[in-house]
Amino acid sequence: MKWENPLYNTLSWSGEIDNQQEKEKAAKTLSEKVSNGDIIGVGSGSTSLLALKAIGLRVRKEAMDVKAIPTSKEAALNCAYFGVSTTTLTDERPDWGFDGADEVDGERNLIKGRGGALLAEKLVMASSPLTYILVDSRKFVKKLGEKTSVPIEVDPRAIHLVETELIKSFHVASVQLRMAVSKDGPVITESGNVIFDVKFQKINHNIEYEVKALPGVVETGLFIGYSVEILTS
């Protein structure tokens, strides 16, 4: 029995995806890059969903042997729905990958992690020779942090330590623990951690490593200097 994606079927993603036409064009362009035998890192989010749908259509129509390395449980379920087989980063390395982003600057640096899967997303991106970033025009900024906060994944035991150090050692406008919407308490990541959404007053090229050096920080949503190509309509 095929798993049914409740979001896809209930909403049909018709009129529910912002800038849907732009995203569908980017998704179609991405799907045309798939070759038989590819192992692909697969991100989450609405644009990645549309891309995976287009890839699934090609896989079935052309009887292609394609495997996906999903970066979240959501992505894994979407792969099952669209008939794309999956593997893991432990077993195989991706030939390339695709994902979305919350912000993109002029040097192709990114802020990601609104969906809370930043650790897996960074592991897959770092393992891929190239990652295509699917974004619409609203995601482009002159400087990172212009529109969104930076997600920081933190071991729950270190929330007070990390909050104190961020305020003391960095130029931050705010540090907020991300709270869940449909459950009481904070958002818990798939790795069992919590997320701070941090508004930095200034983001430089070293800040990703400086923040990760804090005891208790697992990962940040800053993706600076990775091999990415931006796809938009």
PDB file of C-alpha atoms in Angstrom:
ATOM      1  CA  MET A   1       0.000   0.000   0.000  1.00  0.00           C
ATOM      2  CA  LYS A   2       1.446   3.360  -1.017  1.00  0.00           C
ATOM      3  CA  TRP A   3       1.902   5.892   1.747  1.00  0.00           C
ATOM      4  CA  GLU A   4      -0.347   8.889   1.285  1.00  0.00           C
ATOM      5  CA  ASN A   5       1.160  12.293   2.009  1.00  0.00           C
ATOM      6  CA  PRO A   6      -1.570  14.072   4.030  1.00  0.00           C
ATOM      7  CA  LEU A   7      -0.286  17.526   3.159  1.00  0.00           C
ATOM      8  CA  TYR A   8      -0.098  16.771  -0.536  1.00  0.00           C
ATOM      9  CA  ASN A   9      -3.552  15.209  -0.686  1.00  0.00           C
ATOM     10  CA  THR A  10      -5.390  17.549   1.666  1.00  0.00           C
ATOM     11  CA  LEU A  11      -4.010  20.779   0.291  1.00  0.00           C
ATOM     12  CA  SER A  12      -3.077  19.458  -3.147  1.00  0.00           C
ATOM     13  CA  TRP A  13      -0.462  22.215  -2.882  1.00  0.00           C
ATOM     14  CA  SER A  14      -2.781  24.175  -5.181  1.00  0.00           C
ATOM     15  CA  GLY A  15      -2.775  27.795  -4.204  1.00  0.00           C
ATOM     16  CA  GLU A  16      -1.011  26.812  -0.980  1.00  0.00           C
ATOM     17  CA  ILE A  17       2.570  27.357  -2.176  1.00  0.00           C
ATOM     18  CA  ASP A  18       3.811  30.919  -2.343  1.00  0.00           C
ATOM     19  CA  ASN A  19       5.132  31.869  -5.786  1.00  0.00           C
ATOM     20  CA  GLN A  20       4.141  28.423  -7.051  1.00  0.00           C
ATOM     21  CA  GLN A  21       4.728  29.143 -10.744  1.00  0.00           C
ATOM     22  CA  GLU A  22       8.294  30.302 -10.068  1.00  0.00           C
ATOM     23  CA  LYS A  23       8.961  27.221  -7.953  1.00  0.00           C
ATOM     24  CA  GLU A  24       7.477  24.829 -10.524  1.00  0.00           C
ATOM     25  CA  LYS A  25       9.785  26.240 -13.225  1.00  0.00           C
ATOM     26  CA  ALA A  26      12.817  25.771 -10.999  1.00  0.00           C
ATOM     27  CA  ALA A  27      11.653  22.248 -10.103  1.00  0.00           C
ATOM     28  CA  LYS A  28      11.263  21.274 -13.770  1.00  0.00           C
ATOM     29  CA  THR A  29      14.729  22.607 -14.591  1.00  0.00           C
ATOM     30  CA  LEU A  30      16.155  20.593 -11.714  1.00  0.00           C
ATOM     31  CA  SER A  31      14.412  17.367 -12.767  1.00  0.00           C
ATOM     32  CA  GLU A  32      16.022  17.570 -16.208  1.00  0.00           C
ATOM     33  CA  LYS A  33      19.465  17.249 -14.615  1.00  0.00           C
ATOM     34  CA  VAL A  34      18.772  13.718 -13.334  1.00  0.00           C
ATOM     35  CA  SER A  35      20.645  10.867 -15.036  1.00  0.00           C
ATOM     36  CA  ASN A  36      20.174   7.140 -14.691  1.00  0.00           C
ATOM     37  CA  GLY A  37      22.169   5.791 -11.755  1.00  0.00           C
ATOM     38  CA  ASP A  38      22.303   9.090  -9.859  1.00  0.00           C
ATOM     39  CA  ILE A  39      22.344   9.232  -6.079  1.00  0.00           C
ATOM     40  CA  ILE A  40      20.766  12.537  -5.066  1.00  0.00           C
ATOM     41  CA  GLY A  41      20.639  14.423  -1.787  1.00  0.00           C
ATOM     42  CA  VAL A  42      17.022  15.524  -1.268  1.00  0.00           C
ATOM     43  CA  GLY A  43      16.014  18.489   0.870  1.00  0.00           C
ATOM     44  CA  SER A  44      12.704  19.510   2.396  1.00  0.00           C
ATOM     45  CA  GLY A  45      10.239  22.305   1.789  1.00  0.00           C
ATOM     46  CA  SER A  46       7.678  23.196  -0.863  1.00  0.00           C
ATOM     47  CA  THR A  47      10.117  23.757  -3.748  1.00  0.00           C
ATOM     48  CA  SER A  48      11.968  20.540  -3.005  1.00  0.00           C
ATOM     49  CA  LEU A  49       8.610  18.752  -2.916  1.00  0.00           C
ATOM     50  CA  LEU A  50       7.784  20.019  -6.406  1.00  0.00           C
ATOM     51  CA  ALA A  51      11.241  18.994  -7.649  1.00  0.00           C
ATOM     52  CA  LEU A  52      10.888  15.530  -6.157  1.00  0.00           C
ATOM     53  CA  LYS A  53       7.478  15.164  -7.804  1.00  0.00           C
ATOM     54  CA  ALA A  54       9.020  16.006 -11.204  1.00  0.00           C
ATOM     55  CA  ILE A  55      11.901  13.606 -10.592  1.00  0.00           C
ATOM     56  CA  GLY A  56       9.492  10.850  -9.600  1.00  0.00           C
ATOM     57  CA  LEU A  57       7.587  11.290 -12.848  1.00  0.00           C
ATOM     58  CA  ARG A  58      10.809  10.897 -14.840  1.00  0.00           C
ATOM     59  CA  VAL A  59      11.894   7.887 -12.788  1.00  0.00           C
ATOM     60  CA  ARG A  60       8.630   6.064 -13.492  1.00  0.00           C
ATOM     61  CA  LYS A  61       8.268   7.158 -17.116  1.00  0.00           C
ATOM     62  CA  GLU A  62      11.852   6.345 -18.098  1.00  0.00           C
ATOM     63  CA  ALA A  63      12.377   3.387 -15.718  1.00  0.00           C
ATOM     64  CA  MET A  64      15.413   5.122 -14.228  1.00  0.00           C
ATOM     65  CA  ASP A  65      17.539   3.744 -11.421  1.00  0.00           C
ATOM     66  CA  VAL A  66      17.779   6.729  -9.076  1.00  0.00           C
ATOM     67  CA  LYS A  67      18.313   6.786  -5.327  1.00  0.00           C
ATOM     68  CA  ALA A  68      17.698   9.617  -2.890  1.00  0.00           C
ATOM     69  CA  ILE A  69      19.408  10.499   0.371  1.00  0.00           C
ATOM     70  CA  PRO A  70      16.682  12.389   2.259  1.00  0.00           C
ATOM     71  CA  THR A  71      17.665  15.074   4.768  1.00  0.00           C
ATOM     72  CA  SER A  72      14.598  14.636   6.986  1.00  0.00           C
ATOM     73  CA  LYS A  73      11.746  12.277   7.758  1.00  0.00           C
ATOM     74  CA  GLU A  74       9.507  14.587   5.731  1.00  0.00           C
ATOM     75  CA  ALA A  75      11.783  14.205   2.709  1.00  0.00           C
ATOM     76  CA  ALA A  76      11.892  10.415   3.193  1.00  0.00           C
ATOM     77  CA  LEU A  77       8.087  10.217   3.255  1.00  0.00           C
ATOM     78  CA  ASN A  78       7.882  12.373   0.140  1.00  0.00           C
ATOM     79  CA  CYS A  79      10.341  10.044  -1.617  1.00  0.00           C
ATOM     80  CA  ALA A  80       8.099   7.100  -0.744  1.00  0.00           C
ATOM     81  CA  TYR A  81       5.040   8.929  -2.031  1.00  0.00           C
ATOM     82  CA  PHE A  82       6.638   9.789  -5.377  1.00  0.00           C
ATOM     83  CA  GLY A  83       8.230   6.377  -5.859  1.00  0.00           C
ATOM     84  CA  VAL A  84      11.894   7.353  -5.470  1.00  0.00           C
ATOM     85  CA  SER A  85      13.929   4.744  -3.597  1.00  0.00           C
ATOM     86  CA  THR A  86      16.121   5.907  -0.734  1.00  0.00           C
ATOM     87  CA  THR A  87      19.517   5.151   0.739  1.00  0.00           C
ATOM     88  CA  THR A  88      21.560   6.696   3.541  1.00  0.00           C
ATOM     89  CA  LEU A  89      24.658   8.822   3.842  1.00  0.00           C
ATOM     90  CA  THR A  90      26.208   5.953   5.802  1.00  0.00           C
ATOM     91  CA  ASP A  91      25.905   3.621   2.816  1.00  0.00           C
ATOM     92  CA  GLU A  92      26.497   5.906  -0.170  1.00  0.00           C
ATOM     93  CA  ARG A  93      27.641   9.398  -1.099  1.00  0.00           C
ATOM     94  CA  PRO A  94      25.471  11.666  -3.251  1.00  0.00           C
ATOM     95  CA  ASP A  95      26.507  12.548  -6.795  1.00  0.00           C
ATOM     96  CA  TRP A  96      24.728  15.863  -6.265  1.00  0.00           C
ATOM     97  CA  GLY A  97      21.843  17.251  -4.263  1.00  0.00           C
ATOM     98  CA  PHE A  98      19.108  19.847  -4.128  1.00  0.00           C
ATOM     99  CA  ASP A  99      17.473  21.854  -1.391  1.00  0.00           C
ATOM    100  CA  GLY A 100      15.834  25.174  -0.663  1.00  0.00           C
ATOM    101  CA  ALA A 101      17.077  28.147   1.358  1.00  0.00           C
ATOM    102  CA  ASP A 102      15.671  30.886   3.547  1.00  0.00           C
ATOM    103  CA  GLU A 103      18.148  33.494   2.295  1.00  0.00           C
ATOM    104  CA  VAL A 104      20.786  33.674  -0.464  1.00  0.00           C
ATOM    105  CA  ASP A 105      23.353  36.458  -0.755  1.00  0.00           C
ATOM    106  CA  GLY A 106      25.390  37.602  -3.763  1.00  0.00           C
ATOM    107  CA  GLU A 107      28.226  35.173  -2.953  1.00  0.00           C
ATOM    108  CA  ARG A 108      25.850  32.169  -2.834  1.00  0.00           C
ATOM    109  CA  ASN A 109      26.043  31.913   0.932  1.00  0.00           C
ATOM    110  CA  LEU A 110      22.858  30.691   2.589  1.00  0.00           C
ATOM    111  CA  ILE A 111      20.719  30.691   5.674  1.00  0.00           C
ATOM    112  CA  LYS A 112      18.789  27.438   6.030  1.00  0.00           C
ATOM    113  CA  GLY A 113      16.997  25.538   8.757  1.00  0.00           C
ATOM    114  CA  ARG A 114      13.509  26.962   9.047  1.00  0.00           C
ATOM    115  CA  GLY A 115      12.300  23.356   8.789  1.00  0.00           C
ATOM    116  CA  GLY A 116      14.615  22.267  11.608  1.00  0.00           C
ATOM    117  CA  ALA A 117      16.690  19.766   9.588  1.00  0.00           C
ATOM    118  CA  LEU A 118      19.868  21.855   9.400  1.00  0.00           C
ATOM    119  CA  LEU A 119      22.221  19.154  10.740  1.00  0.00           C
ATOM    120  CA  ALA A 120      21.270  16.536   8.138  1.00  0.00           C
ATOM    121  CA  GLU A 121      21.072  19.184   5.411  1.00  0.00           C
ATOM    122  CA  LYS A 122      24.621  20.322   6.119  1.00  0.00           C
ATOM    123  CA  LEU A 123      25.965  16.756   6.285  1.00  0.00           C
ATOM    124  CA  VAL A 124      24.460  15.927   2.893  1.00  0.00           C
ATOM    125  CA  MET A 125      25.541  19.229   1.345  1.00  0.00           C
ATOM    126  CA  ALA A 126      29.107  18.826   2.618  1.00  0.00           C
ATOM    127  CA  SER A 127      29.169  15.313   1.141  1.00  0.00           C
ATOM    128  CA  SER A 128      27.912  16.434  -2.293  1.00  0.00           C
ATOM    129  CA  PRO A 129      30.189  17.757  -5.046  1.00  0.00           C
ATOM    130  CA  LEU A 130      27.388  20.169  -5.973  1.00  0.00           C
ATOM    131  CA  THR A 131      24.052  21.179  -4.502  1.00  0.00           C
ATOM    132  CA  TYR A 132      21.364  22.998  -6.460  1.00  0.00           C
ATOM    133  CA  ILE A 133      19.511  25.556  -4.351  1.00  0.00           C
ATOM    134  CA  LEU A 134      15.931  26.088  -5.502  1.00  0.00           C
ATOM    135  CA  VAL A 135      14.628  29.513  -4.545  1.00  0.00           C
ATOM    136  CA  ASP A 136      12.207  32.150  -5.728  1.00  0.00           C
ATOM    137  CA  SER A 137      13.073  35.821  -6.077  1.00  0.00           C
ATOM    138  CA  ARG A 138      12.055  36.708  -2.522  1.00  0.00           C
ATOM    139  CA  LYS A 139      14.951  34.730  -1.027  1.00  0.00           C
ATOM    140  CA  PHE A 140      17.728  36.938  -2.423  1.00  0.00           C
ATOM    141  CA  VAL A 141      19.321  39.432  -0.021  1.00  0.00           C
ATOM    142  CA  LYS A 142      22.216  41.863  -0.110  1.00  0.00           C
ATOM    143  CA  LYS A 143      23.572  40.494   3.152  1.00  0.00           C
ATOM    144  CA  LEU A 144      22.754  37.407   5.214  1.00  0.00           C
ATOM    145  CA  GLY A 145      20.410  38.017   8.112  1.00  0.00           C
ATOM    146  CA  GLU A 146      18.617  40.811   6.325  1.00  0.00           C
ATOM    147  CA  LYS A 147      15.211  39.113   6.496  1.00  0.00           C
ATOM    148  CA  THR A 148      15.508  36.029   8.688  1.00  0.00           C
ATOM    149  CA  SER A 149      17.091  34.822  11.900  1.00  0.00           C
ATOM    150  CA  VAL A 150      19.815  32.176  11.930  1.00  0.00           C
ATOM    151  CA  PRO A 151      18.733  28.787  13.333  1.00  0.00           C
ATOM    152  CA  ILE A 152      21.213  27.251  15.766  1.00  0.00           C
ATOM    153  CA  GLU A 153      20.732  23.640  16.880  1.00  0.00           C
ATOM    154  CA  VAL A 154      21.693  23.177  20.522  1.00  0.00           C
ATOM    155  CA  ASP A 155      21.993  20.270  22.949  1.00  0.00           C
ATOM    156  CA  PRO A 156      19.138  20.802  25.455  1.00  0.00           C
ATOM    157  CA  ARG A 157      21.566  20.616  28.373  1.00  0.00           C
ATOM    158  CA  ALA A 158      23.395  23.673  27.033  1.00  0.00           C
ATOM    159  CA  ILE A 159      20.532  26.088  26.382  1.00  0.00           C
ATOM    160  CA  HIS A 160      21.449  28.506  29.183  1.00  0.00           C
ATOM    161  CA  LEU A 161      25.175  28.296  28.434  1.00  0.00           C
ATOM    162  CA  VAL A 162      24.730  28.906  24.705  1.00  0.00           C
ATOM    163  CA  GLU A 163      22.241  31.732  25.190  1.00  0.00           C
ATOM    164  CA  THR A 164      24.611  33.465  27.630  1.00  0.00           C
ATOM    165  CA  GLU A 165      27.625  33.074  25.349  1.00  0.00           C
ATOM    166  CA  LEU A 166      25.760  34.285  22.259  1.00  0.00           C
ATOM    167  CA  ILE A 167      24.682  37.457  24.039  1.00  0.00           C
ATOM    168  CA  LYS A 168      28.112  38.013  25.595  1.00  0.00           C
ATOM    169  CA  SER A 169      30.372  37.214  22.643  1.00  0.00           C
ATOM    170  CA  PHE A 170      28.400  38.123  19.520  1.00  0.00           C
ATOM    171  CA  HIS A 171      26.502  41.107  18.193  1.00  0.00           C
ATOM    172  CA  VAL A 172      22.989  39.703  18.523  1.00  0.00           C
ATOM    173  CA  ALA A 173      19.722  41.591  18.478  1.00  0.00           C
ATOM    174  CA  SER A 174      17.720  38.653  19.819  1.00  0.00           C
ATOM    175  CA  VAL A 175      17.969  34.989  20.852  1.00  0.00           C
ATOM    176  CA  GLN A 176      14.705  33.043  20.906  1.00  0.00           C
ATOM    177  CA  LEU A 177      14.054  29.391  21.675  1.00  0.00           C
ATOM    178  CA  ARG A 178      11.883  28.058  18.844  1.00  0.00           C
ATOM    179  CA  MET A 179       8.553  26.908  20.239  1.00  0.00           C
ATOM    180  CA  ALA A 180       6.288  24.276  18.695  1.00  0.00           C
ATOM    181  CA  VAL A 181       2.949  25.242  17.165  1.00  0.00           C
ATOM    182  CA  SER A 182       0.856  22.091  17.617  1.00  0.00           C
ATOM    183  CA  LYS A 183       2.430  20.815  20.841  1.00  0.00           C
ATOM    184  CA  ASP A 184       3.447  22.310  24.151  1.00  0.00           C
ATOM    185  CA  GLY A 185       7.073  23.234  24.601  1.00  0.00           C
ATOM    186  CA  PRO A 186       9.987  23.816  22.225  1.00  0.00           C
ATOM    187  CA  VAL A 187      10.587  22.295  18.806  1.00  0.00           C
ATOM    188  CA  ILE A 188      12.642  19.108  19.139  1.00  0.00           C
ATOM    189  CA  THR A 189      14.784  18.206  16.141  1.00  0.00           C
ATOM    190  CA  GLU A 190      15.121  14.697  14.722  1.00  0.00           C
ATOM    191  CA  SER A 191      18.419  14.462  16.618  1.00  0.00           C
ATOM    192  CA  GLY A 192      16.721  15.316  19.916  1.00  0.00           C
ATOM    193  CA  ASN A 193      18.010  18.882  20.144  1.00  0.00           C
ATOM    194  CA  VAL A 194      16.388  22.316  20.399  1.00  0.00           C
ATOM    195  CA  ILE A 195      16.717  25.338  18.120  1.00  0.00           C
ATOM    196  CA  PHE A 196      17.560  28.947  18.874  1.00  0.00           C
ATOM    197  CA  ASP A 197      16.555  31.513  16.256  1.00  0.00           C
ATOM    198  CA  VAL A 198      19.222  34.202  16.503  1.00  0.00           C
ATOM    199  CA  LYS A 199      19.139  37.626  14.927  1.00  0.00           C
ATOM    200  CA  PHE A 200      22.741  38.712  14.371  1.00  0.00           C
ATOM    201  CA  GLN A 201      23.467  42.374  13.796  1.00  0.00           C
ATOM    202  CA  LYS A 202      26.405  41.411  11.583  1.00  0.00           C
ATOM    203  CA  ILE A 203      27.345  38.154   9.870  1.00  0.00           C
ATOM    204  CA  ASN A 204      30.911  37.670   8.632  1.00  0.00           C
ATOM    205  CA  HIS A 205      32.595  34.698   6.981  1.00  0.00           C
ATOM    206  CA  ASN A 206      34.053  33.386  10.266  1.00  0.00           C
ATOM    207  CA  ILE A 207      30.924  33.492  12.366  1.00  0.00           C
ATOM    208  CA  GLU A 208      29.753  29.990  11.416  1.00  0.00           C
ATOM    209  CA  TYR A 209      32.894  28.455  12.914  1.00  0.00           C
ATOM    210  CA  GLU A 210      32.956  30.821  15.889  1.00  0.00           C
ATOM    211  CA  VAL A 211      29.401  29.898  16.878  1.00  0.00           C
ATOM    212  CA  LYS A 212      30.022  26.179  16.373  1.00  0.00           C
ATOM    213  CA  ALA A 213      32.980  26.430  18.734  1.00  0.00           C
ATOM    214  CA  LEU A 214      30.617  27.149  21.629  1.00  0.00           C
ATOM    215  CA  PRO A 215      30.135  24.069  23.843  1.00  0.00           C
ATOM    216  CA  GLY A 216      26.665  22.639  23.229  1.00  0.00           C
ATOM    217  CA  VAL A 217      26.169  24.007  19.717  1.00  0.00           C
ATOM    218  CA  VAL A 218      25.457  21.105  17.371  1.00  0.00           C
ATOM    219  CA  GLU A 219      25.053  22.990  14.086  1.00  0.00           C
ATOM    220  CA  THR A 220      24.137  26.365  12.627  1.00  0.00           C
ATOM    221  CA  GLY A 221      21.901  27.370   9.744  1.00  0.00           C
ATOM    222  CA  LEU A 222      24.737  29.341   8.150  1.00  0.00           C
ATOM    223  CA  PHE A 223      25.938  27.655   4.961  1.00  0.00           C
ATOM    224  CA  ILE A 224      28.967  29.699   3.945  1.00  0.00           C
ATOM    225  CA  GLY A 225      31.385  28.679   1.209  1.00  0.00           C
ATOM    226  CA  TYR A 226      29.678  25.477   0.047  1.00  0.00           C
ATOM    227  CA  SER A 227      29.618  24.289  -3.551  1.00  0.00           C
ATOM    228  CA  VAL A 228      26.154  25.401  -4.623  1.00  0.00           C
ATOM    229  CA  GLU A 229      24.423  26.558  -7.780  1.00  0.00           C
ATOM    230  CA  ILE A 230      21.319  28.728  -7.484  1.00  0.00           C
ATOM    231  CA  LEU A 231      18.291  27.726  -9.573  1.00  0.00           C
ATOM    232  CA  THR A 232      15.410  30.119  -9.959  1.00  0.00           C
ATOM    233  CA  SER A 233      12.905  30.939 -12.666  1.00  0.00           C
TER     234      SER A 233
END
